[in-house]
Coordinates of C-alpha atoms and ligand atoms in Angstrom, one line a residue:
M1 CA 102.7 190.3 207.9
G2 CA 104.4 187.1 206.7
R3 CA 102.4 184.0 207.4
R4 CA 102.9 180.3 206.8
V5 CA 100.7 179.1 204.0
L6 CA 100.1 175.6 202.7
V7 CA 99.3 175.6 199.0
T8 CA 98.0 172.3 197.6
G9 CA 98.4 172.1 193.8
G10 CA 100.9 175.0 194.0
A11 CA 102.8 173.8 190.9
G12 CA 99.8 174.1 188.6
F13 CA 98.8 176.9 186.4
I14 CA 96.9 179.1 188.9
G15 CA 98.9 177.7 191.9
S16 CA 102.3 178.7 190.5
H17 CA 101.2 182.3 189.8
T18 CA 99.7 182.5 193.3
C19 CA 102.8 181.1 194.9
L20 CA 104.8 183.9 193.3
V21 CA 102.3 186.5 194.6
L22 CA 102.4 185.0 198.1
L23 CA 106.2 185.0 198.2
E24 CA 106.3 188.6 197.0
Q25 CA 103.9 189.4 199.9
G26 CA 106.4 187.9 202.3
H27 CA 104.7 184.7 203.1
E28 CA 106.4 181.3 203.7
I29 CA 105.0 178.5 201.6
V30 CA 104.8 174.8 201.7
V31 CA 103.5 173.3 198.4
L32 CA 101.8 169.9 198.4
D33 CA 101.6 168.5 194.9
N34 CA 101.7 165.1 193.2
F35 CA 102.7 166.6 189.8
D36 CA 99.7 164.8 188.2
N37 CA 99.3 167.8 185.9
S38 CA 102.4 169.9 186.5
S39 CA 106.2 170.0 186.8
P40 CA 108.6 170.8 189.7
E41 CA 110.3 173.2 187.2
A42 CA 107.4 175.6 187.7
L43 CA 108.2 175.9 191.4
R44 CA 111.9 176.4 190.7
R45 CA 111.1 179.3 188.4
V46 CA 108.6 180.8 190.9
Q47 CA 111.4 181.0 193.5
E48 CA 113.8 182.4 190.9
L49 CA 111.3 185.1 189.9
A50 CA 110.5 185.9 193.6
G51 CA 114.2 185.9 194.6
S52 CA 113.1 183.9 197.6
T53 CA 113.8 180.5 199.0
Q54 CA 110.8 180.5 201.3
L55 CA 109.1 177.7 199.4
T56 CA 109.3 174.1 200.4
L57 CA 107.9 171.2 198.4
V58 CA 106.3 168.1 199.7
E59 CA 105.6 165.7 196.9
G60 CA 102.4 163.8 197.7
D61 CA 98.7 163.3 197.1
V62 CA 96.1 165.4 198.9
R63 CA 94.0 162.3 199.3
D64 CA 96.7 160.7 201.4
P65 CA 96.4 161.8 205.1
K66 CA 100.1 160.9 205.7
A67 CA 101.3 163.2 202.9
V68 CA 99.0 166.0 204.2
D69 CA 100.3 165.5 207.7
Q70 CA 103.8 165.6 206.4
A71 CA 103.1 168.9 204.7
F72 CA 101.8 170.3 208.0
R73 CA 104.8 169.0 210.0
T74 CA 107.2 170.4 207.4
A75 CA 105.6 173.9 207.8
G76 CA 105.7 173.7 211.6
T77 CA 102.7 175.9 212.0
V78 CA 100.3 176.6 209.2
D79 CA 98.3 179.8 209.4
G80 CA 96.2 179.2 206.3
V81 CA 95.7 176.9 203.3
I82 CA 95.0 177.5 199.7
H83 CA 93.5 174.4 198.0
F84 CA 94.1 174.2 194.3
A85 CA 94.9 170.5 194.0
G86 CA 92.2 169.0 191.8
L87 CA 91.0 168.0 188.4
K88 CA 89.4 170.4 186.0
A89 CA 88.5 168.8 182.6
V90 CA 84.8 168.7 182.0
G91 CA 84.8 165.9 179.4
E92 CA 87.1 163.7 181.5
S93 CA 84.7 164.2 184.5
V94 CA 81.8 162.9 182.4
A95 CA 83.8 159.9 181.3
N96 CA 85.2 159.1 184.8
P97 CA 83.0 160.7 187.5
L98 CA 84.3 158.5 190.3
H99 CA 87.8 159.7 189.8
Y100 CA 86.6 163.3 190.0
W101 CA 84.6 162.7 193.2
D102 CA 87.7 161.0 194.6
V103 CA 90.3 163.6 193.8
N104 CA 88.1 166.7 194.2
V105 CA 85.8 165.8 197.0
N106 CA 87.6 163.1 198.9
G107 CA 90.8 165.1 198.5
S108 CA 89.1 168.2 200.0
R109 CA 87.7 166.1 202.9
V110 CA 91.1 164.6 203.7
L111 CA 92.6 168.1 203.6
A112 CA 89.9 169.6 205.9
A113 CA 90.3 166.7 208.4
A114 CA 94.0 167.3 208.5
M115 CA 93.5 171.0 209.0
D116 CA 91.2 170.3 211.9
R117 CA 93.8 168.0 213.4
H118 CA 96.5 170.6 213.1
D119 CA 94.3 173.4 214.4
C120 CA 94.3 175.4 211.2
R121 CA 90.8 176.3 209.9
T122 CA 91.5 179.1 207.4
L123 CA 91.0 178.0 203.9
V124 CA 90.7 179.5 200.4
F125 CA 89.1 177.0 198.0
S126 CA 89.2 176.9 194.1
S127 CA 85.6 176.8 192.9
T128 CA 84.4 177.6 189.5
A129 CA 81.9 179.6 187.4
T130 CA 80.5 176.3 186.1
V131 CA 78.6 175.8 189.4
Y132 CA 75.9 178.1 187.9
G133 CA 75.2 175.5 185.1
E134 CA 73.5 177.0 182.1
P135 CA 72.2 180.3 183.5
Q136 CA 69.7 182.6 181.8
T137 CA 70.3 185.9 183.5
F138 CA 73.4 188.0 183.6
P139 CA 75.7 189.0 185.1
L140 CA 76.0 186.1 187.5
R141 CA 75.7 186.9 191.2
E142 CA 76.8 184.7 194.0
D143 CA 73.3 184.3 195.4
M144 CA 72.0 182.9 192.2
P145 CA 71.3 179.1 192.4
M146 CA 73.9 176.5 191.8
A147 CA 72.8 174.2 189.0
P148 CA 75.8 172.1 187.9
I149 CA 75.4 170.2 184.7
H150 CA 78.5 167.8 184.8
P151 CA 80.4 165.9 187.4
Y152 CA 83.3 168.4 187.5
A153 CA 80.9 171.2 188.6
Q154 CA 79.0 168.8 190.9
T155 CA 82.2 168.0 192.8
K156 CA 82.9 171.7 193.3
V157 CA 79.4 172.3 194.6
A158 CA 79.8 169.3 196.9
V159 CA 83.0 170.8 198.4
E160 CA 81.4 174.3 198.7
Q161 CA 78.6 172.5 200.7
I162 CA 81.1 170.6 202.9
L163 CA 82.9 173.9 203.7
G164 CA 79.7 175.7 204.4
A165 CA 78.8 173.0 206.9
L166 CA 82.2 173.3 208.6
C167 CA 81.7 177.1 208.9
R168 CA 78.3 176.6 210.4
A169 CA 79.8 174.1 212.9
G170 CA 82.1 176.8 214.0
S171 CA 85.6 178.3 214.0
W172 CA 86.4 178.0 210.3
Q173 CA 87.2 180.9 208.0
V174 CA 86.6 179.9 204.4
A175 CA 86.6 181.7 201.0
C176 CA 85.2 179.9 198.0
L177 CA 86.5 181.7 194.9
R178 CA 84.4 181.0 191.8
Y179 CA 86.9 181.5 189.0
F180 CA 85.7 182.5 185.6
N181 CA 88.2 181.9 182.8
P182 CA 91.8 182.5 183.8
V183 CA 94.2 183.0 180.9
G184 CA 97.6 184.5 180.1
A185 CA 100.8 184.1 182.0
H186 CA 103.3 186.0 184.2
P187 CA 104.7 188.9 182.1
S188 CA 108.2 187.5 182.4
G189 CA 107.2 184.6 180.2
Q190 CA 108.8 182.2 182.7
I191 CA 105.7 180.6 184.2
G192 CA 102.4 179.9 182.4
E193 CA 99.9 177.3 181.5
D194 CA 101.4 174.0 180.4
P195 CA 98.6 171.6 179.2
M196 CA 99.5 168.0 178.4
G197 CA 98.7 167.0 174.8
T198 CA 96.1 168.8 172.8
P199 CA 94.8 171.8 174.9
N200 CA 91.1 171.6 175.8
N201 CA 90.9 175.4 176.5
L202 CA 90.7 178.2 174.1
F203 CA 93.7 180.3 175.0
P204 CA 96.5 177.7 174.9
F205 CA 95.0 176.4 171.7
I206 CA 95.2 179.9 170.1
T207 CA 98.9 180.3 171.3
Q208 CA 99.8 176.9 169.8
V209 CA 98.2 177.8 166.5
A210 CA 100.1 181.1 166.6
A211 CA 103.3 179.2 167.2
G212 CA 102.6 176.9 164.2
R213 CA 102.2 173.8 166.5
R214 CA 98.6 173.4 165.3
E215 CA 97.2 174.3 161.9
R216 CA 94.0 176.1 162.9
L217 CA 91.7 176.8 165.7
R218 CA 88.3 175.1 165.6
I219 CA 85.6 177.4 167.0
F220 CA 83.0 175.3 168.6
G221 CA 79.5 176.7 167.7
Q222 CA 78.4 179.6 165.6
D223 CA 74.7 179.5 166.3
Y224 CA 74.6 180.5 170.0
A225 CA 72.2 183.3 171.0
T226 CA 75.1 185.8 171.2
P227 CA 75.8 188.8 169.0
D228 CA 78.3 186.9 166.7
G229 CA 77.0 183.4 167.4
T230 CA 80.1 182.2 169.3
G231 CA 80.3 181.4 173.0
I232 CA 80.9 184.1 175.6
R233 CA 83.2 183.8 178.6
D234 CA 84.6 186.1 181.2
Y235 CA 88.4 185.8 180.7
L236 CA 90.7 187.2 183.3
H237 CA 94.4 187.5 183.6
V238 CA 95.9 184.7 185.7
M239 CA 97.9 187.4 187.6
D240 CA 94.7 189.2 188.6
L241 CA 93.4 185.8 189.8
A242 CA 96.6 185.1 191.7
E243 CA 96.4 188.5 193.4
A244 CA 92.8 187.8 194.4
H245 CA 94.1 184.8 196.4
G246 CA 96.6 186.9 198.3
V247 CA 93.9 189.4 199.2
A248 CA 91.3 186.8 200.1
L249 CA 93.7 185.0 202.5
D250 CA 94.6 188.3 204.2
R251 CA 90.9 189.0 204.5
L252 CA 90.3 185.7 206.2
F253 CA 93.0 186.3 208.7
Q254 CA 91.1 189.4 209.8
R255 CA 87.6 188.1 209.7
Q256 CA 85.4 186.6 212.3
N257 CA 82.2 185.9 210.5
A258 CA 80.8 182.3 210.5
D259 CA 79.6 182.2 206.9
P260 CA 81.9 181.3 204.0
L261 CA 83.0 184.2 201.8
T262 CA 81.7 183.0 198.4
L263 CA 82.9 185.3 195.6
N264 CA 82.9 185.4 191.8
I265 CA 86.4 186.2 190.4
G266 CA 86.0 187.6 186.9
T267 CA 86.1 190.9 185.1
G268 CA 82.4 191.3 184.6
R269 CA 83.0 191.7 180.9
G270 CA 82.2 188.7 178.6
L271 CA 84.0 188.2 175.3
S272 CA 83.0 185.9 172.4
V273 CA 85.4 183.4 171.0
L274 CA 85.7 185.6 167.9
E275 CA 86.5 188.7 170.0
V276 CA 89.3 186.8 171.7
V277 CA 90.7 185.6 168.4
H278 CA 90.7 189.2 167.0
G279 CA 92.0 190.6 170.3
F280 CA 94.9 188.1 170.1
E281 CA 95.6 189.1 166.5
Q282 CA 95.7 192.7 167.4
A283 CA 97.9 192.3 170.4
T284 CA 100.5 190.1 168.6
G285 CA 100.2 191.2 164.9
L286 CA 99.7 187.5 164.0
T287 CA 96.9 185.9 162.1
I288 CA 95.0 183.0 163.6
P289 CA 93.5 180.7 161.0
Y290 CA 90.2 179.2 162.2
E291 CA 87.2 177.2 161.1
L292 CA 83.7 177.3 162.6
V293 CA 82.6 173.8 163.6
E294 CA 79.8 172.1 165.6
R295 CA 79.1 173.1 169.2
R296 CA 81.2 171.2 171.8
A297 CA 79.1 168.9 174.0
G298 CA 78.6 170.4 177.5
D299 CA 79.4 174.0 176.5
V300 CA 77.0 176.7 177.7
P301 CA 76.4 179.9 175.6
R302 CA 77.5 182.4 178.1
L303 CA 79.2 182.9 181.5
E304 CA 79.8 186.4 182.8
A305 CA 80.5 187.4 186.4
C306 CA 79.1 190.2 188.5
P307 CA 82.4 191.1 190.2
Q308 CA 80.8 193.5 192.6
S309 CA 81.0 191.3 195.8
A310 CA 84.7 190.7 195.3
Q311 CA 85.2 194.5 195.0
T312 CA 83.1 195.1 198.1
M313 CA 84.5 192.3 200.3
L314 CA 88.1 192.2 199.2
G315 CA 88.7 195.6 197.5
W316 CA 89.8 193.5 194.5
S317 CA 89.0 193.9 190.9
A318 CA 90.6 192.6 187.8
R319 CA 92.7 195.3 186.2
R320 CA 94.6 193.7 183.3
T321 CA 93.3 194.0 179.8
L322 CA 92.7 191.5 177.0
E323 CA 95.7 192.8 175.3
E324 CA 97.9 192.0 178.4
M325 CA 96.3 188.5 178.6
C326 CA 97.2 187.9 174.9
R327 CA 100.7 189.5 175.0
D328 CA 101.7 187.6 178.2
G329 CA 100.3 184.3 177.1
W330 CA 102.1 184.6 173.8
A331 CA 105.4 185.6 175.5
W332 CA 105.1 182.4 177.6
Q333 CA 104.4 180.2 174.5
Q334 CA 107.3 181.7 172.6
A335 CA 109.8 181.3 175.4
N336 CA 108.6 177.8 176.2
P337 CA 107.4 176.1 173.0
T338 CA 107.0 172.7 174.8
G339 CA 106.0 174.1 178.2
Y340 CA 108.2 173.0 181.1
R341 CA 109.2 169.8 179.4
N342 CA 112.6 169.4 177.8
N343 CA 113.0 173.0 178.3
S344 CA 114.5 173.6 181.7
Ligands
NAD401 P1 96.3 172.6 187.2 O1 96.0 171.2 186.7 O2 97.3 173.4 186.4 O3 96.8 172.6 188.7 C1 96.3 171.6 189.6 C2 97.5 171.2 190.4 O4 97.0 170.2 191.4 C3 98.6 170.5 189.6 O5 99.8 171.0 190.0 C4 98.4 169.0 189.9 O6 99.6 168.3 189.7 C5 97.9 169.1 191.3 N1 97.1 167.9 191.7 C6 96.1 167.3 191.0 N2 95.6 166.3 191.7 C7 96.4 166.2 192.9 C8 96.3 165.4 194.0 N3 95.5 164.3 194.1 N4 97.2 165.6 195.0 C9 98.1 166.6 195.0 N5 98.1 167.5 193.9 C10 97.3 167.3 192.9 O7 94.9 173.4 187.2 P2 94.6 174.9 187.5 O8 94.1 175.5 186.2 O9 95.8 175.6 188.1 O10 93.4 174.8 188.5 C11 93.6 174.9 189.9 C12 92.3 174.7 190.6 O11 91.4 175.7 190.2 C13 91.6 173.3 190.3 O12 91.0 172.9 191.5 C14 90.6 173.7 189.3 O13 89.5 172.8 189.4 C15 90.2 175.1 189.7 N6 89.6 175.9 188.6 C16 90.4 176.1 187.4 C17 89.9 176.8 186.4 C18 90.6 177.1 185.1 O14 90.0 177.5 184.2 N7 91.9 176.8 185.1 C19 88.6 177.4 186.5 C20 87.9 177.2 187.7 C21 88.4 176.4 188.7
UFG402 N1 86.5 177.0 172.4 C1 86.7 176.9 171.1 N2 87.7 176.1 170.6 C2 88.6 175.5 171.4 C3 88.5 175.6 172.8 C4 87.4 176.3 173.3 O1 85.9 177.4 170.3 O2 89.5 174.8 170.9 C5 85.5 177.8 173.0 C6 84.5 177.0 173.9 O3 83.5 176.4 173.1 C7 84.0 178.1 174.8 C8 85.2 179.1 174.9 O4 86.0 178.8 173.8 O5 82.9 178.9 174.2 C9 86.0 178.8 176.2 O6 86.3 177.4 176.3 P1 87.4 176.9 177.4 O7 87.5 175.4 177.1 O8 88.6 177.7 177.3 O9 86.7 177.2 178.8 P2 85.4 176.7 179.4 O10 84.6 178.0 179.7 O11 84.7 175.7 178.7 O12 85.9 176.1 180.8 C10 86.9 176.7 181.6 C11 87.7 175.6 182.4 C12 86.8 175.0 183.4 C13 86.2 176.0 184.3 C14 85.5 177.1 183.5 C15 85.0 178.2 184.4 O13 88.1 174.6 181.5 O14 87.6 174.1 184.3 O15 86.3 177.6 182.5 O16 84.2 179.1 183.6 F1 85.4 175.5 185.2

């Protein structure tokens, strides 16, 4: 059944793919985004791909109660909210923790207060695998302790705690989705990840090396206690992650439990950096030059989800392969060498 959904940060990497899935599910969407790390062009392409005009944009900051109220008024009635708007760079959070607490925590507080005012208490929140800190046992289950080791993860833990308290206070339906490492792009190559400047993350760096924009990949660390010495992460296709939001929201609409639905969203299969590089080479037939360098500060050796709860509670599991992640990410890079900029 079509619902009205407010999507904060809907123009971003995960948000844009999720908006497409929601439109295809028949929902009407209002996006609130200040384009701090995205472009309106992403939303234009989402509508084009969906063949739908059921998306309205409100340009504004989630920390601004007037902007959030305007988004609610624009929608008329909002049935549920998906809250992506936030900051995600670990290093930047160490350098500027107050900014991270302001955008991620204060932004979520302002949003939750507005939801309460507008009588909408159904929320899917973007949390992260980094809430587990530097864990020692795998795979990671949701009942394992949260032990954040940098301000970025601390802000996500704080928001999970606020949302838990709201659920205990009554009448909220909340899902905290702890994403592992989303990569790739929509198979059309029309929407994808568009990092500003030098990419922090492995996948966009690899695709830019493949495109000749960067000379070689630097692999951070070769002496981790992993089979080939490089870091292990649980990479999942961004379309699988987008679909998980659609399913989680539907689940919340049917649910009456008081506790938040806290779920790992990953494949359950960790891959080393070298495995990803070789997987990309196989999927594309290209060679990725690389050098092994020092570890990157703040990196943990391994993160790998137990995806069982998401399967049980949502009936969702990641189904796309590494080959599809590489192929689709590469198609996006080739079709959009400079992302959404100068390219529309
Ligand atoms: P992104 O930067 O591509 O998208 C975030 C969107 O929020 C952007 O469109 C940005 O312009 C918008 N935004 C930022 N601050 C805002 C503000 N104050 N008001 C309104 N809009 C604002 O990032 P993403 O990768 O799509 O991540 C989405 C969410 O998922 C974030 O909350 C992030 O912390 C979380 N997350 C991401 C990853 C990942 O690997 N990408 C992993 C775990 C969690
Ligand atoms: N890596 C390299 N070279 C690079 C970039 C990354 O070797 O140029 C390595 C990292 O050391 C790590 C792996 O590739 O071992 C993955 O690194 P990413 O930067 O792609 O991803 P992270 O796991 O560090 O962090 C990402 C997001 C966070 C999110 C987290 C959830 O950036 O916002 O996943 O697991 F919280």
